[in-house]
Coordinates of C-alpha atoms and ligand atoms in Angstrom, one line a residue:
M74 CA 163.4 86.5 65.0
K75 CA 163.5 83.2 66.9
K76 CA 162.9 85.1 70.1
N77 CA 159.6 86.6 68.5
I78 CA 158.3 83.2 67.6
L79 CA 158.9 81.8 71.1
I80 CA 157.0 84.7 72.6
L81 CA 154.2 84.3 70.1
S82 CA 153.8 80.6 70.9
L83 CA 153.8 81.4 74.7
S84 CA 150.9 83.8 74.4
V85 CA 149.0 81.1 72.9
F86 CA 149.2 79.2 76.1
C87 CA 147.7 82.0 78.0
F88 CA 144.6 81.9 76.0
A89 CA 142.7 79.0 77.5
C90 CA 141.3 78.4 80.9
G91 CA 138.9 80.8 82.7
G92 CA 135.3 80.6 81.9
S93 CA 132.6 80.4 84.4
S94 CA 129.9 78.0 84.8
S95 CA 126.8 79.6 85.9
D96 CA 124.3 77.2 87.3
S97 CA 120.8 78.9 87.1
N98 CA 118.6 76.7 89.2
T99 CA 115.1 78.1 89.2
G100 CA 113.3 74.7 89.9
G101 CA 111.0 74.5 92.9
K102 CA 111.5 77.9 94.6
A103 CA 108.7 80.2 94.6
S104 CA 109.5 83.5 92.7
I105 CA 108.9 86.9 94.4
T106 CA 107.1 87.9 91.1
D107 CA 104.4 85.5 92.5
N108 CA 103.7 87.7 95.4
P109 CA 100.7 90.0 94.6
D110 CA 102.5 92.9 96.3
F111 CA 105.3 92.7 93.7
E112 CA 103.0 93.6 90.7
K113 CA 100.9 96.1 92.5
G114 CA 103.9 98.1 93.8
L115 CA 105.8 97.8 90.4
N116 CA 102.9 99.0 88.5
L117 CA 102.5 102.1 90.8
I118 CA 106.2 102.7 90.6
V119 CA 106.3 102.6 86.8
K120 CA 103.5 105.1 86.6
S121 CA 105.1 107.4 89.0
D122 CA 108.6 109.3 88.8
C123 CA 110.4 107.0 91.1
L124 CA 112.5 105.3 88.2
G125 CA 114.0 108.7 87.2
C126 CA 116.0 108.5 90.4
H127 CA 116.0 104.7 91.3
K128 CA 117.0 101.7 89.5
T129 CA 116.4 98.1 90.6
N130 CA 119.9 96.9 91.3
E131 CA 122.1 99.8 90.3
V132 CA 122.8 103.1 92.3
S133 CA 121.4 106.1 90.5
V134 CA 120.3 109.5 92.0
G135 CA 118.9 107.5 94.8
P136 CA 120.0 104.2 96.3
A137 CA 119.2 100.9 94.2
Y138 CA 115.9 99.4 95.3
N139 CA 117.4 95.9 96.1
L140 CA 119.8 97.9 98.6
I141 CA 116.8 99.4 100.2
G142 CA 115.3 95.9 100.4
K143 CA 118.5 94.6 102.1
K144 CA 118.8 97.5 104.4
Y145 CA 115.3 97.2 106.0
E146 CA 113.5 94.2 107.4
N147 CA 110.2 93.6 105.9
T148 CA 108.2 94.6 109.0
E149 CA 105.0 96.7 109.4
A150 CA 106.9 99.5 111.1
N151 CA 109.6 99.8 108.6
I152 CA 106.9 99.8 105.7
N153 CA 105.2 102.6 107.4
T154 CA 108.2 104.8 107.9
L155 CA 109.4 104.3 104.4
A156 CA 106.1 105.0 103.0
E157 CA 106.0 108.3 105.0
K158 CA 109.4 109.1 103.6
V159 CA 108.3 108.6 100.1
Q160 CA 105.4 111.0 100.6
K161 CA 107.5 113.7 102.5
G162 CA 110.9 113.1 100.8
G163 CA 114.1 113.8 102.8
S164 CA 117.6 112.7 103.1
G165 CA 120.2 111.4 105.6
N166 CA 119.6 107.7 105.4
W167 CA 121.9 107.2 102.3
G168 CA 123.7 110.4 101.9
T169 CA 123.1 114.1 101.4
V170 CA 121.0 114.0 98.3
P171 CA 117.3 114.3 99.2
M172 CA 114.4 112.4 97.6
A173 CA 111.7 114.7 96.3
A174 CA 108.4 114.7 98.2
H175 CA 105.4 113.0 96.5
T176 CA 102.5 114.6 98.0
G177 CA 100.1 113.4 95.2
I178 CA 100.7 109.9 96.3
S179 CA 98.3 108.3 98.8
K180 CA 99.5 106.6 101.9
E181 CA 98.0 103.2 100.6
D182 CA 99.9 103.5 97.3
A183 CA 103.1 104.4 99.0
V184 CA 102.8 101.4 101.2
A185 CA 102.3 99.2 98.1
M186 CA 105.5 100.7 96.5
V187 CA 107.5 100.1 99.6
K188 CA 106.2 96.5 100.1
Y189 CA 107.4 95.9 96.4
I190 CA 111.0 97.4 97.1
L191 CA 111.3 95.3 100.2
L192 CA 110.6 92.3 98.3
L193 CA 113.7 92.9 96.2
K194 CA 116.2 92.0 98.9
D195 CA 116.5 88.4 97.4
E196 CA 117.3 89.9 94.0
K197 CA 121.0 89.6 93.2
Ligands
HEC319 C1 114.5 113.3 92.8 C2 114.9 111.9 92.9 C3 114.0 110.9 93.6 C4 112.8 110.5 93.1 C5 112.0 111.0 92.0 C6 112.4 109.2 94.0 N1 113.4 109.2 95.0 FE1 113.4 107.7 96.5 N2 115.2 108.5 97.1 C7 115.9 109.4 96.5 C8 117.1 109.7 97.3 C9 118.3 110.7 97.0 C10 117.1 108.7 98.4 C11 118.1 108.6 99.6 C12 117.5 109.5 100.7 C13 118.3 109.4 102.0 O1 119.5 109.4 101.9 O2 117.8 109.3 103.2 C14 115.9 108.0 98.3 C15 115.4 107.0 99.1 C16 114.2 106.1 99.0 C17 113.8 105.2 99.8 C18 114.6 104.8 101.2 C19 114.3 105.8 102.2 C20 115.2 105.6 103.5 O3 114.9 106.5 104.3 O4 116.0 104.7 103.4 C21 112.8 104.6 99.3 C22 111.8 103.5 99.9 C23 112.5 105.4 98.1 N3 113.4 106.3 97.9 C24 111.3 105.2 97.4 C25 111.0 106.0 96.2 C26 109.7 105.9 95.6 C27 108.7 104.8 95.7 C28 109.8 106.8 94.5 C29 108.5 107.2 93.7 C30 107.3 107.5 94.2 C31 110.9 107.5 94.7 N4 111.7 107.0 95.7 C32 111.3 108.7 94.0 C33 115.8 110.1 95.4 C34 114.5 109.9 94.6

């Protein structure tokens, strides 16, 4: 009986500590949502079927958008290549699951979508 009480009181000691302090410092730094490419691309993506296969920061059928943003540098050449991939579809860069082709999307719109995705590299 006495032993049980001892164990009980010991377990109370294990209770405390832990707990993390999250310092959310947003002061000063310009937000990526201020970039006009952000809203334009996001609007197009929401209207299309992209979100059926892609999430912003979680792997779904396709890679998470923030991982795509991390993988590719925000250059003209990369934007072009990725925009064409959105239009034509394909696989091989992230695995064997193919992305569907989007023949109804103009090059201009595909570019805007990719610009938005590449902005997400800074999102945690
Ligand atoms: C049917 C599911 C599906 C839909 C719908 C879809 N994707 Fe994808 N997407 C994928 C998969 C799977 C990959 C990974 C392809 C690979 O491995 O190369 C991918 C990859 C990508 C990539 C990275 C390409 C590369 O070569 O690294 C971009 C950018 C992208 N998608 C944008 C979009 C946009 C924008 C839309 C909406 C117009 C969209 N996706 C709709 C499944 C999808």
